[in-house]
Coordinates of C-alpha atoms and ligand atoms in Angstrom, one line a residue:
Chain H
M121 CA 0.0 0.0 0.0
S122 CA 1.5 3.4 -0.9
A123 CA 1.4 6.3 1.5
S124 CA -1.0 8.1 -0.7
D125 CA -3.9 5.6 -0.6
F126 CA -3.5 4.7 3.1
E127 CA -6.1 6.1 5.4
P128 CA -5.1 5.7 9.1
T129 CA -7.6 4.9 11.9
I130 CA -7.3 6.9 15.1
V131 CA -9.0 5.8 18.3
G132 CA -9.6 8.9 20.4
F133 CA -10.3 8.9 24.1
L134 CA -11.7 12.3 25.0
C135 CA -12.3 13.4 28.5
N136 CA -15.9 14.3 29.1
W137 CA -15.1 17.7 30.6
C138 CA -13.0 20.2 28.6
P139 CA -12.0 18.2 25.5
F140 CA -15.4 16.7 24.8
T141 CA -17.0 20.1 25.3
A142 CA -14.6 21.5 22.8
V143 CA -15.7 18.9 20.2
D144 CA -19.3 19.4 21.0
L145 CA -19.2 23.2 21.0
A146 CA -21.0 25.2 18.4
G147 CA -21.5 22.4 15.9
S148 CA -17.8 21.8 15.7
L149 CA -18.6 18.1 16.1
T150 CA -19.5 18.0 12.4
R151 CA -16.3 19.7 11.5
A152 CA -14.3 17.4 13.8
K153 CA -15.9 14.3 12.4
S154 CA -12.9 13.2 10.5
P155 CA -13.5 9.8 8.9
N156 CA -10.2 8.7 10.5
F157 CA -11.2 9.5 14.0
R158 CA -13.2 7.0 16.3
L159 CA -14.3 8.9 19.3
I160 CA -14.7 7.3 22.8
R161 CA -15.9 9.6 25.5
V162 CA -14.3 8.9 28.9
V163 CA -14.9 10.4 32.3
C164 CA -11.3 11.7 32.7
S165 CA -8.1 11.2 30.7
G166 CA -6.8 9.6 33.9
T167 CA -9.3 6.7 33.5
V168 CA -7.8 5.5 30.2
D169 CA -6.3 2.2 31.3
P170 CA -3.2 1.2 29.4
K171 CA -5.0 -1.9 28.3
F172 CA -7.5 0.3 26.4
V173 CA -4.6 1.7 24.4
L174 CA -2.9 -1.6 23.8
Q175 CA -6.2 -3.2 22.8
S176 CA -6.9 -0.4 20.4
F177 CA -3.6 -1.0 18.6
L178 CA -4.2 -4.7 18.6
E179 CA -7.6 -4.4 17.2
G180 CA -6.7 -2.1 14.3
A181 CA -5.9 1.4 15.4
D182 CA -2.9 3.1 13.6
G183 CA -2.8 5.8 16.2
V184 CA -4.4 6.5 19.6
F185 CA -5.2 10.0 20.7
I186 CA -6.0 10.9 24.4
G187 CA -7.5 14.3 25.1
G188 CA -7.3 15.7 28.6
C189 CA -7.9 19.0 30.4
W190 CA -5.1 21.4 30.8
P191 CA -3.1 21.0 34.1
G192 CA -5.0 22.7 36.8
D193 CA -8.4 22.2 35.1
C194 CA -8.9 18.5 35.8
H195 CA -12.3 17.9 37.2
Y196 CA -10.7 15.2 39.4
I197 CA -7.7 17.4 40.4
H198 CA -4.8 15.4 39.0
G199 CA -6.3 12.7 36.6
N200 CA -4.6 14.4 33.6
L201 CA -1.1 14.3 35.3
K202 CA -1.5 10.6 36.1
A203 CA -2.5 10.1 32.4
R204 CA 0.8 11.8 31.4
R205 CA 2.9 9.4 33.5
R206 CA 1.0 6.5 32.0
V207 CA 1.4 7.7 28.4
A208 CA 5.2 8.1 29.0
L209 CA 5.3 4.5 30.3
L210 CA 3.1 3.2 27.4
T211 CA 5.3 4.9 24.9
E212 CA 8.4 3.0 26.2
V213 CA 6.5 -0.3 26.1
L214 CA 5.2 0.3 22.6
G215 CA 8.7 1.2 21.6
Q216 CA 9.8 -2.3 22.7
V217 CA 7.9 -3.8 19.8
G218 CA 8.9 -1.0 17.4
I219 CA 5.7 1.1 17.6
E220 CA 6.7 4.7 17.0
K221 CA 6.0 7.3 19.6
E222 CA 4.1 9.4 17.0
R223 CA 1.3 6.9 17.1
L224 CA 0.3 7.7 20.7
W225 CA -0.7 11.3 21.5
L226 CA -1.7 12.9 24.7
R227 CA -2.9 16.5 24.3
W228 CA -4.4 19.1 26.6
I229 CA -7.5 20.7 25.2
A230 CA -9.6 23.5 26.8
A231 CA -13.3 23.7 26.3
S232 CA -12.8 26.7 24.0
E233 CA -10.2 25.0 21.8
S234 CA -12.4 23.3 19.2
A235 CA -10.5 24.7 16.2
R236 CA -7.2 23.6 17.8
F237 CA -8.6 20.1 18.3
V238 CA -9.6 19.8 14.7
E239 CA -6.1 20.9 13.6
M240 CA -4.5 18.3 15.9
V241 CA -6.5 15.5 14.4
E242 CA -5.6 16.6 10.9
E243 CA -1.9 16.8 11.9
M244 CA -1.9 13.4 13.5
T245 CA -3.7 11.9 10.4
R246 CA -1.0 13.5 8.2
Q247 CA 1.8 12.0 10.3
L248 CA 0.2 8.6 10.4
R249 CA -0.2 8.6 6.6
V250 CA 3.5 9.1 6.3
L251 CA 4.3 6.4 8.9
G252 CA 1.9 3.9 7.2
P253 CA -0.1 1.2 8.8
C254 CA 0.7 0.1 12.4
A255 CA 2.3 -3.3 12.4
L256 CA 0.5 -4.3 15.6
A257 CA -2.8 -3.7 13.9
R258 CA -1.9 -5.5 10.7
R259 CA 0.0 -8.5 12.0
P260 CA 1.2 -11.3 9.7
R261 CA -1.7 -13.4 8.5
G262 CA -3.4 -15.6 11.1
I263 CA -1.7 -13.8 14.1
S264 CA -4.5 -12.3 16.1
P265 CA -4.1 -10.5 19.5
Chain C
M107 CA 28.1 1.7 61.5
K108 CA 29.7 -0.9 59.3
R109 CA 31.5 -3.6 61.3
V110 CA 33.2 -6.7 59.9
Y111 CA 33.5 -9.9 61.8
S112 CA 35.1 -13.2 60.8
I113 CA 34.2 -16.8 61.1
R114 CA 36.6 -19.7 60.4
T115 CA 35.4 -22.2 57.8
H116 CA 37.9 -25.1 58.2
G117 CA 37.5 -26.1 54.5
N118 CA 33.6 -26.1 54.6
P119 CA 31.8 -22.8 54.3
T120 CA 28.4 -24.4 54.4
L121 CA 29.1 -26.1 57.7
A122 CA 30.5 -22.8 59.1
L123 CA 27.3 -21.0 58.1
R124 CA 25.1 -23.7 59.5
S125 CA 26.7 -23.3 62.9
L126 CA 26.4 -19.5 62.7
F127 CA 22.7 -19.9 62.0
A128 CA 22.3 -22.5 64.8
S129 CA 23.9 -20.1 67.3
W130 CA 21.4 -17.4 66.3
L131 CA 18.5 -19.8 67.0
E132 CA 20.0 -21.2 70.2
Q133 CA 20.7 -17.7 71.6
K134 CA 17.2 -16.5 70.5
V135 CA 18.7 -13.7 68.4
V136 CA 15.8 -14.8 66.1
Q137 CA 12.9 -17.1 66.8
A138 CA 13.1 -18.7 63.3
L139 CA 15.3 -18.3 60.2
L140 CA 14.2 -18.5 56.6
V141 CA 17.1 -20.3 54.9
P142 CA 17.6 -22.5 51.8
V143 CA 17.4 -26.1 53.0
R144 CA 17.9 -29.3 50.9
Q145 CA 14.6 -31.2 50.9
A146 CA 16.3 -34.6 51.6
P147 CA 16.2 -37.2 50.1
S148 CA 15.6 -34.9 47.1
A149 CA 18.4 -32.6 45.9
V150 CA 15.9 -29.7 45.6
V151 CA 16.7 -26.8 47.8
M152 CA 13.8 -24.7 49.1
Q153 CA 13.6 -21.7 51.4
T154 CA 12.5 -23.2 54.8
L155 CA 11.5 -21.4 58.0
V156 CA 13.6 -23.2 60.6
S157 CA 13.0 -22.7 64.3
D158 CA 14.9 -25.8 65.7
P159 CA 18.7 -25.5 65.2
E160 CA 18.8 -29.3 64.8
E161 CA 16.8 -28.9 61.5
L162 CA 19.8 -27.0 60.0
D163 CA 21.6 -30.2 59.1
Y164 CA 20.5 -29.9 55.5
A165 CA 20.7 -26.1 55.3
D166 CA 22.5 -25.3 52.0
P167 CA 22.5 -21.5 52.0
L168 CA 25.0 -21.1 49.2
A169 CA 23.5 -23.7 46.9
P170 CA 23.6 -22.3 43.3
V171 CA 19.9 -22.6 42.7
A172 CA 16.7 -20.8 43.6
F173 CA 13.5 -22.6 42.8
S174 CA 11.6 -19.4 43.6
N175 CA 12.4 -15.8 44.3
A176 CA 12.1 -15.3 48.1
A177 CA 10.4 -11.9 48.0
A178 CA 6.9 -13.4 48.1
L179 CA 7.9 -15.6 51.0
L180 CA 9.4 -12.7 52.9
S181 CA 6.0 -10.9 52.3
S182 CA 4.1 -13.8 53.7
I183 CA 6.1 -14.1 56.9
T184 CA 6.1 -10.3 57.5
H185 CA 2.9 -8.9 56.1
H186 CA 0.9 -9.8 59.2
S187 CA 3.6 -9.7 61.9
A188 CA 4.6 -13.1 63.3
G189 CA 4.9 -11.4 66.7
A190 CA 8.5 -12.5 67.0
R191 CA 11.9 -11.6 65.6
L192 CA 12.6 -13.5 62.4
G193 CA 15.6 -13.8 60.2
A194 CA 16.1 -14.6 56.5
V195 CA 19.1 -15.6 54.4
V196 CA 18.5 -14.4 50.9
R197 CA 20.0 -13.1 47.7
S198 CA 20.3 -9.6 46.3
C199 CA 17.3 -10.1 43.9
D200 CA 15.2 -11.5 46.7
I201 CA 15.8 -8.3 48.8
R202 CA 15.4 -5.9 45.9
A203 CA 12.0 -7.4 45.0
F204 CA 11.0 -7.5 48.7
V205 CA 11.8 -3.7 48.8
E206 CA 9.3 -3.2 46.0
R207 CA 6.6 -5.3 47.9
I208 CA 7.2 -3.3 51.1
K209 CA 6.4 -0.2 49.1
L210 CA 3.2 -1.9 48.0
H211 CA 2.4 -2.6 51.6
Q212 CA 2.8 -6.3 51.0
G213 CA 5.5 -6.9 53.5
S214 CA 7.4 -5.2 56.3
R215 CA 11.0 -4.7 57.2
D216 CA 10.1 -4.6 60.9
N217 CA 11.4 -7.2 63.3
L218 CA 13.3 -8.9 60.5
L219 CA 17.0 -9.6 60.4
L220 CA 17.9 -9.6 56.7
V221 CA 21.0 -11.5 55.9
G222 CA 22.3 -11.2 52.3
F223 CA 25.2 -13.0 50.7
D224 CA 27.6 -12.1 47.8
C225 CA 25.9 -13.8 44.9
L226 CA 27.7 -15.7 42.2
G227 CA 24.4 -16.7 40.5
R228 CA 22.3 -19.8 40.2
F229 CA 21.7 -22.6 37.7
E230 CA 18.5 -23.3 35.9
N231 CA 16.6 -25.7 38.1
Q232 CA 16.7 -28.7 35.8
E233 CA 20.4 -28.2 35.1
Y234 CA 21.1 -28.0 38.8
L235 CA 19.3 -31.3 39.4
K236 CA 21.3 -32.9 36.6
L237 CA 24.6 -31.7 38.1
C238 CA 23.5 -33.0 41.5
N239 CA 23.3 -36.5 40.1
K240 CA 26.9 -36.2 39.3
Y241 CA 28.3 -34.3 42.3
D242 CA 27.5 -35.1 45.9
D243 CA 28.4 -31.6 47.1
L244 CA 27.6 -29.3 44.2
T245 CA 27.8 -26.2 46.4
T246 CA 31.4 -26.8 47.2
E247 CA 32.1 -27.7 43.6
F248 CA 30.5 -24.5 42.4
Y249 CA 32.6 -22.2 44.7
R250 CA 35.8 -24.2 43.8
A251 CA 35.3 -23.4 40.1
A252 CA 37.3 -20.5 38.7
T253 CA 34.2 -19.1 36.8
P254 CA 30.6 -19.6 37.8
G255 CA 29.8 -22.8 35.9
I256 CA 30.4 -26.5 36.0
D257 CA 31.0 -29.0 33.1
G258 CA 30.3 -26.3 30.6
I259 CA 26.9 -25.5 32.2
E260 CA 26.7 -21.8 33.0
I261 CA 24.6 -19.9 35.5
T262 CA 21.3 -18.4 34.1
R263 CA 21.4 -15.6 31.6
A264 CA 19.6 -13.4 34.1
C265 CA 22.4 -13.9 36.6
R266 CA 25.1 -13.3 34.1
A267 CA 23.4 -10.0 33.3
C268 CA 22.9 -9.0 36.9
V269 CA 24.8 -5.9 38.0
F270 CA 23.8 -6.2 41.7
P271 CA 25.7 -9.2 43.1
V272 CA 25.7 -7.6 46.6
A273 CA 22.4 -7.5 48.4
P274 CA 21.3 -3.9 49.4
H275 CA 19.5 -3.1 52.6
A276 CA 20.7 -6.2 54.4
D277 CA 21.5 -6.0 58.1
I278 CA 24.3 -8.5 57.6
N279 CA 26.2 -9.3 54.4
I280 CA 27.9 -12.7 54.1
C281 CA 31.0 -11.5 52.2
L282 CA 32.2 -14.3 49.9
F283 CA 34.1 -12.2 47.4
G284 CA 37.8 -11.4 48.0
T285 CA 38.4 -13.9 50.8
N286 CA 39.7 -17.5 50.9
L287 CA 36.3 -19.2 51.6
W288 CA 38.0 -22.4 52.6
E289 CA 39.6 -20.5 55.5
E290 CA 37.2 -17.8 56.5
I291 CA 34.1 -15.9 55.7
R292 CA 33.7 -12.3 56.7
L293 CA 30.4 -11.0 58.0
E294 CA 29.7 -7.3 57.4
A295 CA 27.1 -5.8 59.8
A296 CA 25.6 -2.8 58.1
T297 CA 23.0 -1.8 60.7
A298 CA 22.6 -1.7 64.4
A299 CA 20.5 -4.8 64.2
G300 CA 23.2 -6.6 62.3
V301 CA 25.9 -5.5 64.8
S302 CA 23.9 -6.7 67.8
A303 CA 23.2 -10.1 66.1
L304 CA 26.9 -10.6 65.6
E305 CA 28.0 -9.1 68.9
A306 CA 25.8 -11.7 70.6
L307 CA 28.1 -14.4 69.3
S308 CA 31.4 -12.7 70.4
L309 CA 33.1 -13.1 67.0
P310 CA 36.4 -11.5 66.3
L311 CA 36.2 -8.1 64.7
V312 CA 38.3 -7.8 61.6
G313 CA 38.5 -5.3 58.7
E314 CA 36.9 -5.5 55.3
S315 CA 38.7 -7.8 53.0
P316 CA 41.0 -5.5 51.0
E317 CA 40.3 -7.3 47.8
R318 CA 36.5 -7.5 47.9
G319 CA 35.9 -4.1 46.4
A320 CA 38.0 -4.8 43.4
V321 CA 36.4 -8.3 42.9
I322 CA 33.0 -6.7 42.9
E323 CA 34.0 -4.0 40.5
S324 CA 35.4 -6.3 37.9
M325 CA 32.4 -8.7 38.3
V326 CA 30.0 -5.8 37.8
S327 CA 31.8 -4.5 34.7
E328 CA 31.9 -8.0 33.2
R329 CA 28.2 -8.4 33.8
K330 CA 27.4 -4.9 32.4
A331 CA 29.1 -5.9 29.2
Y332 CA 27.1 -9.2 29.1
R333 CA 23.9 -7.3 29.8
D334 CA 24.5 -4.8 27.1
A335 CA 25.2 -7.5 24.6
L336 CA 22.1 -9.4 25.7
L337 CA 19.9 -6.3 25.3
S338 CA 21.2 -5.5 21.8
E339 CA 20.8 -9.1 20.7
Y340 CA 17.3 -9.2 22.2
R341 CA 16.2 -6.0 20.5
A342 CA 17.5 -7.0 17.1
R343 CA 15.6 -10.3 17.5
A344 CA 12.4 -9.2 19.2
G345 CA 12.2 -5.4 18.9
S346 CA 9.6 -5.3 16.1
V347 CA 6.1 -6.7 15.8
P348 CA 7.1 -9.7 13.8
G349 CA 10.0 -10.3 16.2
F350 CA 7.7 -10.1 19.2
V351 CA 5.1 -12.4 17.5
R352 CA 7.9 -14.9 16.9
L353 CA 9.2 -14.5 20.5
T354 CA 5.8 -15.3 22.1
A355 CA 4.5 -17.7 19.5
A356 CA 4.9 -20.8 21.8
C357 CA 3.2 -19.1 24.8
V358 CA 0.2 -21.1 26.1
N359 CA -1.1 -18.4 28.5
C360 CA -0.3 -20.6 31.5
Y361 CA 0.8 -17.5 33.4
N362 CA 3.6 -19.3 35.2
C363 CA 5.8 -16.3 34.4
R364 CA 3.5 -14.1 36.3
V365 CA 3.1 -16.5 39.2
A366 CA 6.9 -16.8 39.5
C367 CA 7.5 -13.1 39.3
P368 CA 8.2 -11.5 42.7
V369 CA 7.0 -8.1 41.6
C370 CA 3.8 -9.1 39.9
H371 CA 1.8 -8.1 42.9
C372 CA -1.9 -7.9 42.2
R373 CA -4.1 -10.1 44.4
E374 CA -6.2 -10.9 41.4
C375 CA -4.8 -10.8 37.9
V376 CA -7.2 -9.3 35.3
F377 CA -6.2 -12.0 32.9
C378 CA -7.8 -14.6 35.3
T379 CA -11.1 -12.8 35.6
D380 CA -14.3 -13.2 33.5
L381 CA -13.1 -10.3 31.3
F382 CA -10.9 -12.8 29.6
L383 CA -13.2 -15.8 29.8
H384 CA -14.7 -15.5 26.3
D385 CA -17.7 -17.6 25.2
G386 CA -17.9 -19.3 21.8
S387 CA -19.9 -16.6 20.1
R388 CA -17.4 -13.9 21.1
L389 CA -14.5 -16.0 19.9
L390 CA -16.3 -16.7 16.6
G391 CA -16.9 -12.9 16.3
R392 CA -13.3 -12.2 16.8
A393 CA -12.3 -15.0 14.4
K394 CA -14.6 -13.5 11.7
R395 CA -13.3 -10.0 12.3
H396 CA -9.7 -11.0 11.8
G397 CA -10.2 -14.0 9.5
A398 CA -8.4 -16.2 12.1
L399 CA -8.0 -16.2 15.8
R400 CA -4.9 -17.7 17.5
M401 CA -5.9 -19.7 20.6
P402 CA -5.4 -19.3 23.4
T403 CA -6.2 -15.7 22.8
D404 CA -4.9 -12.4 24.1
T405 CA -1.3 -13.5 24.4
L406 CA 0.2 -10.3 23.0
L407 CA -2.0 -8.2 25.2
Y408 CA -1.0 -10.2 28.2
H409 CA 2.8 -9.7 27.7
L410 CA 2.4 -6.0 26.7
T411 CA 0.2 -5.4 29.8
R412 CA 2.7 -7.1 32.1
M413 CA 5.4 -4.9 30.7
V414 CA 3.4 -1.9 31.4
H415 CA 2.4 -3.1 34.9
V416 CA 5.7 -4.4 36.3
G417 CA 8.4 -3.5 33.8
A418 CA 9.5 -0.6 35.9
L419 CA 9.7 -2.9 39.0
C420 CA 11.6 -5.8 37.4
V421 CA 14.7 -6.8 39.4
G422 CA 16.0 -9.1 36.7
C423 CA 15.8 -12.3 38.7
G424 CA 15.0 -14.4 35.7
Q425 CA 12.4 -16.5 37.5
C426 CA 9.9 -15.8 34.7
S427 CA 12.0 -17.6 32.2
S428 CA 12.9 -20.4 34.6
A429 CA 9.1 -21.0 35.0
C430 CA 8.1 -21.1 31.4
P431 CA 7.3 -24.5 30.1
N432 CA 7.9 -23.5 26.5
G433 CA 11.1 -21.7 26.6
V434 CA 9.7 -18.2 25.9
D435 CA 12.5 -15.6 26.5
V436 CA 10.5 -13.8 29.1
V437 CA 13.6 -12.5 30.9
G438 CA 14.9 -11.0 27.7
M439 CA 11.6 -9.2 27.3
F440 CA 11.7 -7.9 30.8
L441 CA 15.4 -6.9 31.0
S442 CA 14.7 -4.9 27.8
A443 CA 11.4 -3.4 28.9
G444 CA 12.9 -2.9 32.4
A445 CA 15.8 -0.9 31.0
A446 CA 13.5 1.3 28.9
T447 CA 10.8 2.0 31.5
Q448 CA 13.2 2.3 34.5
G449 CA 15.4 4.6 32.5
R450 CA 12.5 6.8 31.6
F451 CA 11.7 7.5 35.2
D452 CA 15.2 7.2 36.6
Y453 CA 14.0 4.4 38.8
V454 CA 16.0 1.5 40.1
P455 CA 13.8 -1.2 41.8
G456 CA 15.2 -2.1 45.2
R457 CA 17.5 0.9 45.4
S458 CA 15.7 2.7 48.1
L459 CA 12.8 2.1 50.5
E460 CA 11.9 5.8 50.3
E461 CA 11.8 6.3 46.6
K462 CA 8.2 6.1 45.3
Q463 CA 7.3 3.7 42.5
P464 CA 7.0 5.6 39.2
M465 CA 3.3 5.0 38.7
T466 CA 2.3 6.0 42.2
V467 CA 3.5 9.6 41.9
F468 CA 3.5 12.5 39.5
C469 CA 4.7 16.1 39.4
E470 CA 3.2 19.2 38.1
D471 CA 6.3 20.1 36.0
E472 CA 7.6 17.0 34.2
L473 CA 7.5 15.0 31.0
A474 CA 6.7 18.1 28.9
D475 CA 7.7 16.2 25.8
V476 CA 4.7 13.8 26.2
T477 CA 2.1 16.4 25.3
G478 CA 3.9 17.6 22.2
Ligands
SF4_280 S1 9.7 -10.0 35.2 FE1 11.0 -11.9 35.4 S2 13.1 -11.1 35.8 FE2 11.7 -9.4 36.2 S3 11.3 -9.5 38.5 FE3 9.6 -10.7 37.4 S4 10.4 -12.8 37.3 FE4 12.1 -11.5 37.8
SF4_281 S1 5.3 -19.0 31.4 FE1 5.7 -19.1 29.2 S2 3.9 -20.1 28.3 FE2 3.3 -19.5 30.4 S3 2.3 -17.5 30.1 FE3 4.5 -17.1 30.6 S4 5.5 -16.9 28.5 FE4 3.4 -17.9 28.2

């Protein structure tokens, strides 16, 4: 498959508070509805269990995007900072099987930043097109998770 | 605080240590001692909680084998206090893993005399038993050999890659390096508890062996080189998705590696819950979605999850690989994941009792690169 006809799949875990509001706001949901982006609404970025991320990759994601509130704005005080540690750890473990760090994004998104969110998804999609399909999602024939 | 004492061995270090331990029990320095004991008539050596000094006749504290890591055992004798002073004779990897369990509130350092010994490594269990068929006193044979190995059989890869041959946090260290074992063993008391346990026996006070430091240094540098070579060989072989699939292809999800692991600490493992008890229709659904479904399922998820969960706490004891029925290189996987995750958080498992485990803390200002 050449880079040009490859369309990546991104699984997005968005915190219900700021990031989801940003997507929801002023009809931006329609704008943000990239065909590449599969949205999962979570109660806090800190609730994204590493297994959710690993399973996403194993089940076909080419990238995983986690959206959390800016530090200081977390509805549960520090859930986002815990998510940051976890993503740092996950990046190292994914690196162990050759999965590039560009495939796992954690970004802070304020409720007012819907335009910025749309740009981020576009940018991630662009980078994933260049990287190509994720090997964990497209394992050799017959090898399932 | 450090004080070094000496005991004479008269050609048999094992006998000398047995009588040291017997004195501790006789003089009630400890009420019982966890120590490796040969399970006669078998050659197998297991940690045994000995309260009667007579039962030390088969104690083999320096036997080059460890059928399990002792950290879980230390947890079980200290988690709910025994109400008495206990002692334990253990290796560096046992203590380092125990330190991690203490941090998880699965064990306690209280009322425990920790005795470590300079560790030359261990054989794989089956190789040890084979060698025992040939040698009556394999322990003596092992310490007589110039390099850690007998008849071309070497100690485990994990041991050859271990850069912590000296046990940290011990009250007493049985110093084997840099002395003539057949004449004497030096005992280094590193804490007040250690000093009082040795003062009780009125042993002669001597200095540290002048050669021990150099012996440790050269051993550690040799092992560092071995570890670095092991890591680069592992990464070339398994550091990609196809490589990792090949590495874990023979895994049958028995979870022995998890049971054997001293830092795999959850009371209930998610992989043994209903979450992973799929019924036929779900399996069929997954088979249809992928075109084929390897069974047992979720093997890659299991190993990746374990790397996330305990990679940063791995002490490199190698028990995971020793326990695998199908020869999966689990220790390679964890030495590599351990180096990466521990490096990321500047964390060394077992280094300090105060240092918090990486996933139990966070700071406001850190890891700025993670969020782009
Ligand atoms: S993962 Fe393996 S080497 Fe690491 S602590 Fe657990 S059993 Fe020991
Ligand atoms: S011990 Fe071996 S076969 Fe069993 S789960 Fe671990 S890697 Fe798989």
